[in-house]
Amino acid sequence: HEQHSCLALVEITDACNLRCPVCYAESGPHRPGFRPLEQVERMLDALVKSEGSPDVVQISGGEPTLHPQFFEILEAARARPIKHLMVNTNGVRIAEDREFVRRLAEHPRNFEIYLQFDSFRREALMELRGADLRRIRRGALEHLNEFGISTTLVVTLKKGLNDDEVGEIIQYALEQPCVRGVTFQPVQAAGRKYITCPPGYS
């Protein structure tokens, strides 16, 4: 088998500080488990053994920034031959904890924040995320701009809900010094679940 992954997800926790109605993993405060550093290191080693030098690895969850060993996990990933490292986040901790963002800025090379950014409207955010995150999104980008951390905005797109905001989101992204791109991930209702199109297929 000669295929290689274009993006590898390393899920370090099932816990999250949101209860997103569209979450396919059913993450949330009701799932408090964190994978220990030793297990995450084995996961990274298995990935490197399979891929050699993985092109892109995304630290994910749940909400990975909640992990008590988060920065140790980042160091473990950086110690391996991973070409580009991303953190998939809802931005809550980035908005509320400036010192946390300062520590993120210690990883400037081939590092990126993959930040949820679905809508400018309360009603759309309530349907997708179960919370009005407009203040959180602004605060997160203020901190990411302040420390110059490379960021991609990630839009979960639902037809008839927020698909009319595509142009406005792109224009807003162009005004943010830290933002390097925007990813649109459409959702499809499938039974009781939503399926979100993964990065690279949007």
Steps between C-alpha positions, in 0.01 A plus 500: 500500500679810374254774596599768748271711714472867406385582854531284811277566803634425847208518743634566849171535689124448474433792735374834373378828650218522243204279410484549124182350353697410183783318682544158337724387789241587769773682694408723792531563873335162560809322359788609726764247389849610394745266329825492699818638347651152469204381291512808278871443444427144390237633261753745355763229471257271317421782259868572435568129451223487239567831325869571554472880507129580522402804294232638735402385849203656675474484879129462559233377737252587651659832581876435516590824681329363813754217532709545819810383308425701188838671469686178572306344215599787272864448594470127434355570156769756421769249599387272216551549124160661442508762226203708612314496832147631554273539803128458433318726749175680574705797624346536845827463691687708242250783552503481881862414585761740356788320674396177330522675162840645588624145558352392168709770334815318614428256213528733200640261241259284297227545761141607450171551683197346329229724645122445486339805341151420379295818492458862604140431606378382838224276364738308273752451782229377735391240246852382418678545834230536762650830616539860382875504433532839329696653789717190527589509130596869517706447815680199356598687185616801701743277690609307191564828317688640799742207506513445126389137508414354159128419489247341268133582551280191478139550402245226555260583220132410501279576203238760581661587833837667441591432137407860412789620722782349292604828339480694826713242681764506227512880511532493879782245473687728260495770768663276765884500486526154660259325261657306215185337362139395541370143483133428430370169632139431396279288722251237397226366726538121507257323732545637850849632417657776302794414278756775450704485183866469607775749407624452147160389373304823548 
